[in-house]
Coordinates of C-alpha atoms in Angstrom, one line a residue:
X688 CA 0.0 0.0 0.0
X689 CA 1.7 3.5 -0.8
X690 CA 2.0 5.7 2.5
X691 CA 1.2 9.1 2.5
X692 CA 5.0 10.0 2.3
X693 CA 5.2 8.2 -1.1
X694 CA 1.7 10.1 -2.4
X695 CA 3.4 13.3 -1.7
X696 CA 6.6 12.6 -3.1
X697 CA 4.6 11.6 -6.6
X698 CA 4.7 14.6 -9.2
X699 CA 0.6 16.0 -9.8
X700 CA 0.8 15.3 -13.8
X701 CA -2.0 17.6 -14.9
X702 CA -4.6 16.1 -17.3
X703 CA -3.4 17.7 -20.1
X704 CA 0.1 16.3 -19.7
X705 CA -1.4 13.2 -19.8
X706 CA -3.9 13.6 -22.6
X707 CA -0.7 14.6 -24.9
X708 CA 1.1 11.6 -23.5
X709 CA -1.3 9.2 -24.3
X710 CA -2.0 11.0 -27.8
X711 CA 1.9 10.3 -28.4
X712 CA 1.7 6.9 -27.9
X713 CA -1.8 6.2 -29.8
X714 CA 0.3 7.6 -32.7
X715 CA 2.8 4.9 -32.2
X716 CA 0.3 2.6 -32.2
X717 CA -1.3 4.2 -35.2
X718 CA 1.7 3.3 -37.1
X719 CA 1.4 -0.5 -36.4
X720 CA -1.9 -0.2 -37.9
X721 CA -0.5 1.4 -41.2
X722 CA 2.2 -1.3 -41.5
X723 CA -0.2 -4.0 -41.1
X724 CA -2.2 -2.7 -43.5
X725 CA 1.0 -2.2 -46.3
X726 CA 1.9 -5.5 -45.9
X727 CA -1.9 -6.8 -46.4
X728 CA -1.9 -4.8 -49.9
X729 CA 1.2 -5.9 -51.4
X730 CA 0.6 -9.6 -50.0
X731 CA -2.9 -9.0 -52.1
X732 CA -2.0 -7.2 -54.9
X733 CA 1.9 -6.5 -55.0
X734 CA 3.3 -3.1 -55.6
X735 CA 0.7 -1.6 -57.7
X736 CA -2.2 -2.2 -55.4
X737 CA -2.0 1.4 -53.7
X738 CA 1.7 0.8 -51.7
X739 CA 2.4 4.3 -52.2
X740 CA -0.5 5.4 -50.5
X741 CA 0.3 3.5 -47.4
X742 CA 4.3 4.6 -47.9
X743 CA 2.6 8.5 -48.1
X744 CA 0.9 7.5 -45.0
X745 CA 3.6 6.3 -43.0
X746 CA 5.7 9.5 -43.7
X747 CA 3.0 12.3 -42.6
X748 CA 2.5 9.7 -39.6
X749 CA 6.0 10.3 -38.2
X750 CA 6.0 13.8 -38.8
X751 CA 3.0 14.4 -36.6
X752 CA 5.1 12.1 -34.0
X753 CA 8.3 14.4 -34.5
X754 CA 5.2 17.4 -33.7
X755 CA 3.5 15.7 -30.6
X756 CA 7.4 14.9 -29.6
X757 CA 8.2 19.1 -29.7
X758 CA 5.0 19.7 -28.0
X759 CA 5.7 17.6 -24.9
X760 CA 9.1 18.4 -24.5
X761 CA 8.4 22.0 -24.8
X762 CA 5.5 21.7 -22.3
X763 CA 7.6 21.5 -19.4
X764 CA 10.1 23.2 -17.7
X765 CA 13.7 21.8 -17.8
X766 CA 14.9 20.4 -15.0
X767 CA 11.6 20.6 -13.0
X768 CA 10.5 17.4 -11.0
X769 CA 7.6 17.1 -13.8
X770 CA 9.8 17.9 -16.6
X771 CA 11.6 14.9 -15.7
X772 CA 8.8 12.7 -15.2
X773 CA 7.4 13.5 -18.5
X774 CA 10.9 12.7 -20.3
X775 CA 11.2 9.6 -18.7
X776 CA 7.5 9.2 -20.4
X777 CA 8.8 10.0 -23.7
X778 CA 11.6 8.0 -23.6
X779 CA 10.2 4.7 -24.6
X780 CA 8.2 6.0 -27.5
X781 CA 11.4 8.3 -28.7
X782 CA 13.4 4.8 -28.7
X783 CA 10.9 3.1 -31.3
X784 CA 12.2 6.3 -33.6
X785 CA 14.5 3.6 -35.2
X786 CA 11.8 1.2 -35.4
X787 CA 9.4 3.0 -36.9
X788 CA 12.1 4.4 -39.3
X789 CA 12.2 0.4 -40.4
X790 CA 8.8 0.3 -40.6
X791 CA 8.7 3.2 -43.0
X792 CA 11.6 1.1 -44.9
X793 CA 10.3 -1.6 -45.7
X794 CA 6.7 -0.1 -46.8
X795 CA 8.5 2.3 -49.2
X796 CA 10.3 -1.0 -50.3
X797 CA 7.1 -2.4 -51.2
X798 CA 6.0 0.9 -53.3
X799 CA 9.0 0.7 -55.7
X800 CA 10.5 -1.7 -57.6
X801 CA 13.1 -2.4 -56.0
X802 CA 14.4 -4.1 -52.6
X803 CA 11.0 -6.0 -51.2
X804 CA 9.1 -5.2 -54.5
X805 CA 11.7 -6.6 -57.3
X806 CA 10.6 -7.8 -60.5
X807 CA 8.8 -11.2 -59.7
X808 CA 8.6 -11.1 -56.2
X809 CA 4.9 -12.6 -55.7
X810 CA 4.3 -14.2 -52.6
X811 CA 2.3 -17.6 -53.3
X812 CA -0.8 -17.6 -52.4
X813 CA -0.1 -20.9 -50.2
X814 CA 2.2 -18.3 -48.2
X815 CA 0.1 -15.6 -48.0
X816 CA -2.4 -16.1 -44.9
X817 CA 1.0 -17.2 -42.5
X818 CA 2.8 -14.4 -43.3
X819 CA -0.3 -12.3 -42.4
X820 CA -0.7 -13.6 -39.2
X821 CA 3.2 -13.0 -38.8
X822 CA 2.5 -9.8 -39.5
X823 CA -0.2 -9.7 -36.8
X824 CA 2.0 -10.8 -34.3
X825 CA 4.8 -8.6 -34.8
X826 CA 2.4 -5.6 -34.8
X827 CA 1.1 -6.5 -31.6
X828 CA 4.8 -7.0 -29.9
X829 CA 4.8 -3.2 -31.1
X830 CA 1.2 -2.6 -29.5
X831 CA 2.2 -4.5 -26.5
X832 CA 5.2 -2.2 -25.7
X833 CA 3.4 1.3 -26.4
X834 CA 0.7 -0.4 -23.5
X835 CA 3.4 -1.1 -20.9
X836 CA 3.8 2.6 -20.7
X837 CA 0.5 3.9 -21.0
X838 CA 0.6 6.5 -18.1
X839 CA -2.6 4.7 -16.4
X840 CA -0.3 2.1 -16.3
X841 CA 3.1 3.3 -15.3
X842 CA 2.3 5.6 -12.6
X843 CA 4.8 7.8 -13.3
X844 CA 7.6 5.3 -11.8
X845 CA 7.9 2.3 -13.3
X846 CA 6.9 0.3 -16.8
X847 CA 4.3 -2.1 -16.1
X848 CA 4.8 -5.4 -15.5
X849 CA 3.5 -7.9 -17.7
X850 CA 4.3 -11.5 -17.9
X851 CA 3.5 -14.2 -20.0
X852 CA 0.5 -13.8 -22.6
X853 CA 0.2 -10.1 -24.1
X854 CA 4.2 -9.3 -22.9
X855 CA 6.2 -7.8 -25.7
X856 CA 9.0 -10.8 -25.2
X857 CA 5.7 -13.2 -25.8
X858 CA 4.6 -11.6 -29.2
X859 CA 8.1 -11.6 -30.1
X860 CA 8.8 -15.6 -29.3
X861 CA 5.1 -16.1 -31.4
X862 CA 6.6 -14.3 -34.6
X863 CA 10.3 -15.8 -34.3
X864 CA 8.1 -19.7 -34.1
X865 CA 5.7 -18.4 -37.0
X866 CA 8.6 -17.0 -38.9
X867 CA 10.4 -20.5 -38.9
X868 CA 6.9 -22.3 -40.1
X869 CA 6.6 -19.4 -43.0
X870 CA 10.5 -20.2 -44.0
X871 CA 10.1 -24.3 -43.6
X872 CA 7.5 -24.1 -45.6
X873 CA 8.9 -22.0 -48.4
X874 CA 12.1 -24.2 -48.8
X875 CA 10.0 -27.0 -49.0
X876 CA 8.1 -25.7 -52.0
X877 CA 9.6 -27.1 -54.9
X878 CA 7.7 -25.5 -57.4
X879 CA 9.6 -22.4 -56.7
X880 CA 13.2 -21.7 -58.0
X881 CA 16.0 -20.8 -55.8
X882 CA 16.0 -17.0 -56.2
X883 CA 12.4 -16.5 -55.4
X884 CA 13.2 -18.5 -52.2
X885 CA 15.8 -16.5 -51.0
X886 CA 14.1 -13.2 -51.4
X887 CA 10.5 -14.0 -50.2
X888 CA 12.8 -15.4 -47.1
X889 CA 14.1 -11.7 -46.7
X890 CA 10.9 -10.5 -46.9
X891 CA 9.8 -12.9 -44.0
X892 CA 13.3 -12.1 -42.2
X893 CA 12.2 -8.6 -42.6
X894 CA 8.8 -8.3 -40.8
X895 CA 10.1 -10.9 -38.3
X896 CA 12.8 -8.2 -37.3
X897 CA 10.3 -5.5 -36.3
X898 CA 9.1 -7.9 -33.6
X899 CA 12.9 -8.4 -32.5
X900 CA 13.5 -4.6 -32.2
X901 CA 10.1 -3.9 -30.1
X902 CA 11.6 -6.7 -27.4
X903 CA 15.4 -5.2 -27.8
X904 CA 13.9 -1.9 -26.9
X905 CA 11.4 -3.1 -24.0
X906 CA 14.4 -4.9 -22.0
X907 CA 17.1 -2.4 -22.6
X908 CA 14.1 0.2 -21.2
X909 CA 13.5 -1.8 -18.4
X910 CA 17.1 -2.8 -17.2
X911 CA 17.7 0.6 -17.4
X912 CA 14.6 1.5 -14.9
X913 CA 15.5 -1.3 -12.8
X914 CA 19.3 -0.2 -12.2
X915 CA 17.9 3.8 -10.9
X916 CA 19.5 5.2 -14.4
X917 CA 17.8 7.5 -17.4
X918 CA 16.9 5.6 -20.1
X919 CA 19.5 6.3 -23.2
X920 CA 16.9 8.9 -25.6
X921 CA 16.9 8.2 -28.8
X922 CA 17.6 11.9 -30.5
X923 CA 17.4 10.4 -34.4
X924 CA 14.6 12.2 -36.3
X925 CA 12.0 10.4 -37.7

């Protein structure tokens, strides 16, 4: 039970704060939902089935993250007890900056004919439906770590704990155990030459890797919470 002592220790985060916090992180989110979506269109249709709308979409959706960024960190004063608090907020979502930046990668790969989208590179219809619910799993390792810091959730201290079903490590052991099946079953199919192997693999590879990065970030976040030191801010720009 927290004593008084601790209560009035505890920073008063005004609702606002917290509304722009949560907005921050619902942005994050939102860019799960784009990728998902990206990879559902060129599974479908390959690059000419509207890619560049989604690779349009994910730029102007980490633009307005770079704005909501500015707006927090100018919202406080530096070196205040609830400047600090609201840092240590952003920190987690300023550390997916480089996974969102792969994110926006690979959908502008799949707009263009080149890298993901080369001449030829059809995923099998067989393939399709795993690779999809890939997909959904490495989107919601992503989810899952925006969640674990959802202000209700953090209290201002600490990242949630969550452990075993819905944890970011969880999500991330489903994709790497789907991702195998997806590549098993690819190299098994002989009706498709070597090259096309190899590259629909990358692809595979690929999306897996997203999931990888959400559970790199979530640990090195919370080692660094656990040991009593600032968590490292990512300051690359989206």
């Amino acid at each position: 039970m927290e004593t008084q002592v601790q209560a009035a220790e505890r920073p008063v985060i005004s609702r606002s704060i917290e509304g722009d916090l949560d907005s921050y992180l619902d942005a994050i989110a939102g860019a799960t939902a784009i990728f998902r979506e990206a990879v559902d269109v060129y599974l479908q249709t390959g690059p000419d089935g509207g890619c560049w709308r989604q690779a349009k979409r994910i730029a102007e959706h980490m633009r307005t993250l770079d704005e909501l960024q500015q707006k927090l960190e100018t919202g406080v004063r530096p070196g205040s007890v609830l400047g600090d608090v609201v840092l240590a907020m952003v920190d987690p979502a300023t550390g997916v900056s480089r996974l969102l930046k792969d994110m926006r990668r690979q959908i502008t790969g799949f707009a263009i004919e080149s890298g993901f989208s080369g001449p030829g590179r059809s995923v099998p219809a067989s393939l399709v439906p795993d690779v999809q619910e890939l997909t959904d799993e490495v989107c919601a390792a992503v989810d899952a770590l925006v969640e674990s810091y959802r202000p209700s959730l953090l209290c201002w201290e600490q990242p949630s704990s969550i452990d075993g079903e819905r944890s970011v490590s969880w999500y991330e052991n489903q994709s790497d155990r789907l991702s195998m099946q997806v590549l098993k079953k690819l190299f098994s199919d002989e009706s498709l030459d070597l090259k096309l192997q190899l590259s629909l693999a990358q692809l595979v590879e690929e999306i897996d890797r997203v999931a990888d990065q959400a559970e790199g970030i979530d640990l090195e976040l919370r080692a660094s919470r656990t040991a009593g030191l600032p968590a490292v801010r990512a300051r690359d720009s989206h």
